[in-house]
Structure formats: structure tokens, C-alpha cells
Amino acid sequence: MGSCRRKKSSPSEIVDLERIFVKQHPKQHFASLIPSEGCVLDVGCWNYNFFRYCEQIGVGGLKHYGIDREVPQDAPPEGYVFVPVDVDSSPLPFPDESFDAIIASHISEHLTRPTLLMDEIFRVLKVGGLLYLECPSDRSLRLPSMPFKFEQFRSLNFYDDPTHVGRPHTPQSLYRLFRMYQGEVLECKYLTSNRVRLLFPWLLLGALLRRDAAMLEYAVWWAFGFAVCGIAKKSNGARRRYVLSS
């Protein structure tokens, strides 16, 4: 994606906002479920995002692996294993049942064959292992476009991001996707915050007056459910649906 990458908020900025507005992010719940010293894979890790997120919320002792089509700008943290791979065209470079947990946050919408990635995820996930998926929801199709600061590459509408080649999801479609692989579904829902909804008029006014694209994005996403997420567990009966050739 090169220079088209969106300008992401740092994990510390995200966690600070979550502490104010969100009772508990499902991603934080997911992190708390990973067994101590478990192996976790971040698909589309960018700048080691899930590792830094775990640091911010106090979840330690995990063995972190990350993959991305581009090499992160910063050197990996001590003990972190990074492998460059384009998951839209290549299988995951790991043996079967390698990981206790896998996270793929805002990845599937950038892929032309997202179900093939799902097949690979369930291959390398251990039986009983956890999967966290997050992506734009169907509600993102009905939101207005980001009105300013285009150079920051932030989005209010699904089509604001030119690298979106996939589809948005609903909680029901994520549920069905997990069940296609015989996964045990723990949670599927829109990402919303009642506190953000309550304060939205003031957050919106402040973001517009200051032309703060980051705050506008955060407020709109959490007020209206721009994103949807799901957590599932790999069952003994999990099956592969496709074969992704190397």
C-alpha cells in the first residue's frame, strides 16, 4: 500500500480514548483470554500494533509474531518475530496449529480473496485457539465522506479508502463466516459506545472547529458503528474450505 497507508493513531492514543469512552473494547477482552506465554499472530501488524496495544493495557508474557506485505519502519521489539508476506497471494508461512491466538484488524477489506486468508488462519490456529476479526461494517456505507485533512488518509465512509477492494460485514455475516469453519462464536457486534453517542454533538462540534480529522473519525466510528468485530474459538471440528497454493 506504500504511501497510501492511512495515518494511524498510536496504540497509546487509542487506549487513552478507550479509557474515557469505552467500557471495555472487545480487543482488550480478546487479549485477556490469550493464555500466559501464548503465541499470538498479528495479521497486518503494520508497526507492531497489537504488541504495543498489549503493552498499553498491561497484557504481557506473550510471544508475538507479525506479518505484513511491507516491512515496518521501526525495528521489531525484542523477541518479536516479523515475517513479510502478502496474504492476498501467499499462504501463511507457518506450520499447522502454530498459534494460540490470531488477530486480523482491518485487513479483510483490503483483500481480493479474504476467505482464502480465513482458511489459512484456521489452519495455523491451534484447536481451542482464539481469533479476533475487525473490519468496516455495512453502516460505513451510509456515512458521509471525511470533509478535510485528506492527506491524513482517515475515513468516515467505506469508500474514502481507495485500497478497500473487499466488502464490509455485519455481525451476522461475521458469525456465518466463523461458522463456515466450524468455529465457536464468542462475540459478534458493531463497535459502538453509549458515551460517545451521548457526547457526540460536542465531540462533532469540537472536531469540526479544530479541523481534527482523528477526533472526527473516532467520534463518528464509535457513535454510528463504522466497524464490526468478532471473536471465535477454533473447535475440534474446524475444517478447511479452500486450498491456497504457494
GROMACS .gro file of C-alpha atoms in nm:
model
  246
    1MET     CA    1   0.000   0.000   0.000
    2GLY     CA    2   0.306   0.224   0.030
    3SER     CA    3   0.230   0.591   0.076
    4CYS     CA    4  -0.143   0.520   0.062
    5ARG     CA    5  -0.134   0.390   0.418
    6ARG     CA    6  -0.371   0.576   0.648
    7LYS     CA    7  -0.216   0.778   0.929
    8LYS     CA    8  -0.294   0.558   1.227
    9SER     CA    9  -0.327   0.675   1.583
   10SER     CA   10  -0.065   0.532   1.816
   11PRO     CA   11  -0.174   0.249   2.049
   12SER     CA   12  -0.128   0.483   2.347
   13GLU     CA   13  -0.363   0.743   2.191
   14ILE     CA   14  -0.620   0.473   2.116
   15VAL     CA   15  -0.605   0.328   2.467
   16ASP     CA   16  -0.635   0.675   2.623
   17LEU     CA   17  -0.954   0.738   2.424
   18GLU     CA   18  -1.090   0.392   2.507
   19ARG     CA   19  -1.039   0.452   2.879
   20ILE     CA   20  -1.255   0.763   2.853
   21PHE     CA   21  -1.529   0.645   2.619
   22VAL     CA   22  -1.539   0.263   2.604
   23LYS     CA   23  -1.618   0.036   2.898
   24GLN     CA   24  -1.409  -0.247   2.752
   25HIS     CA   25  -1.302  -0.283   2.390
   26PRO     CA   26  -1.364  -0.638   2.262
   27LYS     CA   27  -0.998  -0.640   2.155
   28GLN     CA   28  -0.899  -0.590   2.519
   29HIS     CA   29  -1.128  -0.878   2.616
   30PHE     CA   30  -0.967  -1.091   2.343
   31ALA     CA   31  -0.618  -1.010   2.474
   32SER     CA   32  -0.718  -1.107   2.827
   33LEU     CA   33  -0.830  -1.451   2.704
   34ILE     CA   34  -0.494  -1.545   2.550
   35PRO     CA   35  -0.312  -1.796   2.772
   36SER     CA   36   0.003  -1.683   2.952
   37GLU     CA   37   0.312  -1.726   2.731
   38GLY     CA   38   0.083  -1.799   2.437
   39CYS     CA   39   0.187  -1.740   2.077
   40VAL     CA   40  -0.012  -1.469   1.902
   41LEU     CA   41  -0.003  -1.372   1.534
   42ASP     CA   42  -0.093  -1.020   1.419
   43VAL     CA   43  -0.202  -1.034   1.053
   44GLY     CA   44  -0.126  -0.695   0.901
   45CYS     CA   45   0.078  -0.588   1.202
   46TRP     CA   46   0.193  -0.259   1.038
   47ASN     CA   47   0.409  -0.111   1.317
   48TYR     CA   48   0.370  -0.399   1.568
   49ASN     CA   49   0.031  -0.260   1.665
   50PHE     CA   50  -0.107  -0.547   1.874
   51PHE     CA   51   0.221  -0.585   2.064
   52ARG     CA   52   0.213  -0.216   2.156
   53TYR     CA   53  -0.158  -0.238   2.239
   54CYS     CA   54  -0.089  -0.524   2.481
   55GLU     CA   55   0.184  -0.316   2.643
   56GLN     CA   56  -0.060  -0.029   2.695
   57ILE     CA   57  -0.329  -0.244   2.858
   58GLY     CA   58  -0.082  -0.442   3.071
   59VAL     CA   59  -0.102  -0.780   2.898
   60GLY     CA   60   0.249  -0.927   2.897
   61GLY     CA   61   0.427  -1.258   2.866
   62LEU     CA   62   0.303  -1.335   2.515
   63LYS     CA   63   0.516  -1.448   2.221
   64HIS     CA   64   0.436  -1.205   1.941
   65TYR     CA   65   0.455  -1.275   1.568
   66GLY     CA   66   0.355  -1.034   1.295
   67ILE     CA   67   0.311  -1.040   0.919
   68ASP     CA   68   0.257  -0.761   0.668
   69ARG     CA   69   0.319  -0.703   0.299
   70GLU     CA   70   0.552  -0.415   0.392
   71VAL     CA   71   0.839  -0.411   0.640
   72PRO     CA   72   0.759  -0.179   0.935
   73GLN     CA   73   0.957   0.142   0.961
   74ASP     CA   74   1.079   0.065   1.313
   75ALA     CA   75   1.293  -0.229   1.419
   76PRO     CA   76   1.088  -0.505   1.586
   77PRO     CA   77   1.068  -0.509   1.966
   78GLU     CA   78   1.290  -0.756   2.147
   79GLY     CA   79   1.166  -1.110   2.093
   80TYR     CA   80   0.918  -1.008   1.822
   81VAL     CA   81   0.917  -1.221   1.505
   82PHE     CA   82   0.822  -1.035   1.187
   83VAL     CA   83   0.777  -1.209   0.852
   84PRO     CA   84   0.698  -1.013   0.532
   85VAL     CA   85   0.418  -1.180   0.335
   86ASP     CA   86   0.134  -1.072   0.108
   87VAL     CA   87  -0.161  -1.268   0.244
   88ASP     CA   88  -0.367  -1.194  -0.068
   89SER     CA   89  -0.141  -1.412  -0.280
   90SER     CA   90   0.063  -1.635  -0.047
   91PRO     CA   91  -0.010  -1.889   0.228
   92LEU     CA   92   0.086  -1.809   0.584
   93PRO     CA   93   0.448  -1.923   0.634
   94PHE     CA   94   0.379  -2.124   0.950
   95PRO     CA   95   0.308  -2.491   1.030
   96ASP     CA   96  -0.038  -2.615   1.115
   97GLU     CA   97  -0.166  -2.527   1.463
   98SER     CA   98   0.115  -2.284   1.549
   99PHE     CA   99  -0.073  -2.011   1.736
  100ASP     CA  100  -0.287  -1.973   2.047
  101ALA     CA  101  -0.442  -1.654   1.912
  102ILE     CA  102  -0.462  -1.461   1.586
  103ILE     CA  103  -0.579  -1.104   1.529
  104ALA     CA  104  -0.665  -0.956   1.189
  105SER     CA  105  -0.789  -0.600   1.236
  106HIS     CA  106  -0.899  -0.405   0.927
  107ILE     CA  107  -0.731  -0.644   0.686
  108SER     CA  108  -1.004  -0.837   0.502
  109GLU     CA  109  -1.142  -0.528   0.326
  110HIS     CA  110  -0.805  -0.483   0.154
  111LEU     CA  111  -0.802  -0.837   0.011
  112THR     CA  112  -0.943  -0.974  -0.313
  113ARG     CA  113  -0.967  -1.325  -0.162
  114PRO     CA  114  -1.041  -1.283   0.210
  115THR     CA  115  -1.193  -1.630   0.250
  116LEU     CA  116  -0.861  -1.783   0.148
  117LEU     CA  117  -0.692  -1.593   0.430
  118MET     CA  118  -0.957  -1.729   0.666
  119ASP     CA  119  -0.871  -2.079   0.550
  120GLU     CA  120  -0.505  -2.018   0.633
  121ILE     CA  121  -0.589  -1.862   0.968
  122PHE     CA  122  -0.785  -2.168   1.076
  123ARG     CA  123  -0.501  -2.388   0.953
  124VAL     CA  124  -0.231  -2.224   1.168
  125LEU     CA  125  -0.458  -2.163   1.470
  126LYS     CA  126  -0.443  -2.429   1.742
  127VAL     CA  127  -0.755  -2.618   1.841
  128GLY     CA  128  -0.906  -2.406   2.117
  129GLY     CA  129  -0.717  -2.103   1.985
  130LEU     CA  130  -0.881  -1.761   1.958
  131LEU     CA  131  -0.942  -1.541   1.655
  132TYR     CA  132  -1.026  -1.170   1.658
  133LEU     CA  133  -1.154  -1.009   1.338
  134GLU     CA  134  -1.240  -0.642   1.289
  135CYS     CA  135  -1.341  -0.465   0.968
  136PRO     CA  136  -1.572  -0.193   0.836
  137SER     CA  137  -1.942  -0.263   0.880
  138ASP     CA  138  -2.235  -0.214   0.646
  139ARG     CA  139  -2.305   0.110   0.834
  140SER     CA  140  -1.984   0.258   0.692
  141LEU     CA  141  -2.156   0.268   0.353
  142ARG     CA  142  -2.412   0.520   0.480
  143LEU     CA  143  -2.177   0.765   0.650
  144PRO     CA  144  -2.058   1.092   0.489
  145SER     CA  145  -1.711   1.130   0.348
  146MET     CA  146  -1.425   1.281   0.551
  147PRO     CA  147  -1.455   1.658   0.481
  148PHE     CA  148  -1.092   1.769   0.534
  149LYS     CA  149  -0.731   1.669   0.602
  150PHE     CA  150  -0.732   1.424   0.310
  151GLU     CA  151  -0.354   1.385   0.341
  152GLN     CA  152  -0.402   1.207   0.674
  153PHE     CA  153  -0.585   0.926   0.494
  154ARG     CA  154  -0.859   0.898   0.755
  155SER     CA  155  -1.203   0.768   0.665
  156LEU     CA  156  -1.566   0.819   0.759
  157ASN     CA  157  -1.715   0.632   0.463
  158PHE     CA  158  -1.606   0.287   0.344
  159TYR     CA  159  -1.516   0.429   0.002
  160ASP     CA  160  -1.294   0.705   0.141
  161ASP     CA  161  -1.015   0.446   0.139
  162PRO     CA  162  -0.912   0.364  -0.221
  163THR     CA  163  -0.738   0.044  -0.104
  164HIS     CA  164  -1.072  -0.110   0.001
  165VAL     CA  165  -1.131  -0.382  -0.258
  166GLY     CA  166  -1.331  -0.620  -0.040
  167ARG     CA  167  -1.667  -0.586   0.132
  168PRO     CA  168  -1.798  -0.460   0.464
  169HIS     CA  169  -1.955  -0.702   0.712
  170THR     CA  170  -2.248  -0.721   0.950
  171PRO     CA  171  -2.239  -0.904   1.284
  172GLN     CA  172  -2.446  -1.176   1.117
  173SER     CA  173  -2.205  -1.217   0.824
  174LEU     CA  174  -1.907  -1.243   1.061
  175TYR     CA  175  -2.099  -1.502   1.264
  176ARG     CA  176  -2.168  -1.704   0.950
  177LEU     CA  177  -1.806  -1.669   0.839
  178PHE     CA  178  -1.685  -1.818   1.168
  179ARG     CA  179  -1.941  -2.098   1.145
  180MET     CA  180  -1.829  -2.182   0.790
  181TYR     CA  181  -1.512  -2.309   0.958
  182GLN     CA  182  -1.700  -2.470   1.248
  183GLY     CA  183  -1.564  -2.202   1.481
  184GLU     CA  184  -1.724  -2.149   1.822
  185VAL     CA  185  -1.853  -1.792   1.811
  186LEU     CA  186  -1.793  -1.596   2.132
  187GLU     CA  187  -1.894  -1.248   2.017
  188CYS     CA  188  -2.002  -1.058   1.705
  189LYS     CA  189  -2.116  -0.697   1.724
  190TYR     CA  190  -2.092  -0.342   1.596
  191LEU     CA  191  -1.829  -0.131   1.772
  192THR     CA  192  -2.026   0.148   1.938
  193SER     CA  193  -2.007   0.348   2.260
  194ASN     CA  194  -2.303   0.491   2.450
  195ARG     CA  195  -2.074   0.756   2.599
  196VAL     CA  196  -1.962   0.868   2.254
  197ARG     CA  197  -2.323   0.879   2.138
  198LEU     CA  198  -2.420   1.090   2.439
  199LEU     CA  199  -2.135   1.335   2.384
  200PHE     CA  200  -2.140   1.320   2.004
  201PRO     CA  201  -2.278   1.673   1.939
  202TRP     CA  202  -1.994   1.826   2.142
  203LEU     CA  203  -1.730   1.591   2.001
  204LEU     CA  204  -1.850   1.668   1.649
  205LEU     CA  205  -1.850   2.044   1.708
  206GLY     CA  206  -1.502   2.037   1.860
  207ALA     CA  207  -1.360   1.822   1.580
  208LEU     CA  208  -1.508   2.045   1.310
  209LEU     CA  209  -1.396   2.371   1.472
  210ARG     CA  210  -1.041   2.240   1.518
  211ARG     CA  211  -1.044   2.050   1.188
  212ASP     CA  212  -0.930   1.749   1.388
  213ALA     CA  213  -0.968   1.455   1.148
  214ALA     CA  214  -0.852   1.199   1.405
  215MET     CA  215  -1.113   1.301   1.662
  216LEU     CA  216  -1.385   1.329   1.397
  217GLU     CA  217  -1.306   0.979   1.275
  218TYR     CA  218  -1.304   0.837   1.628
  219ALA     CA  219  -1.633   1.005   1.725
  220VAL     CA  220  -1.818   0.903   1.408
  221TRP     CA  221  -1.687   0.546   1.414
  222TRP     CA  222  -1.794   0.486   1.774
  223ALA     CA  223  -2.121   0.678   1.756
  224PHE     CA  224  -2.253   0.502   1.448
  225GLY     CA  225  -2.071   0.168   1.435
  226PHE     CA  226  -1.834   0.216   1.142
  227ALA     CA  227  -1.668  -0.113   1.235
  228VAL     CA  228  -1.781  -0.461   1.333
  229CYS     CA  229  -1.581  -0.719   1.525
  230GLY     CA  230  -1.600  -1.083   1.620
  231ILE     CA  231  -1.420  -1.330   1.845
  232ALA     CA  232  -1.425  -1.704   1.779
  233LYS     CA  233  -1.257  -2.018   1.906
  234LYS     CA  234  -1.127  -2.297   1.682
  235SER     CA  235  -1.312  -2.619   1.754
  236ASN     CA  236  -1.206  -2.979   1.704
  237GLY     CA  237  -1.433  -2.996   1.403
  238ALA     CA  238  -1.282  -2.696   1.225
  239ARG     CA  239  -1.227  -2.765   0.857
  240ARG     CA  240  -1.051  -2.602   0.568
  241ARG     CA  241  -1.272  -2.481   0.287
  242TYR     CA  242  -1.009  -2.387   0.030
  243VAL     CA  243  -0.654  -2.471  -0.062
  244LEU     CA  244  -0.427  -2.169  -0.107
  245SER     CA  245  -0.137  -2.264  -0.332
  246SER     CA  246   0.209  -2.129  -0.262
   0.00000   0.00000   0.00000
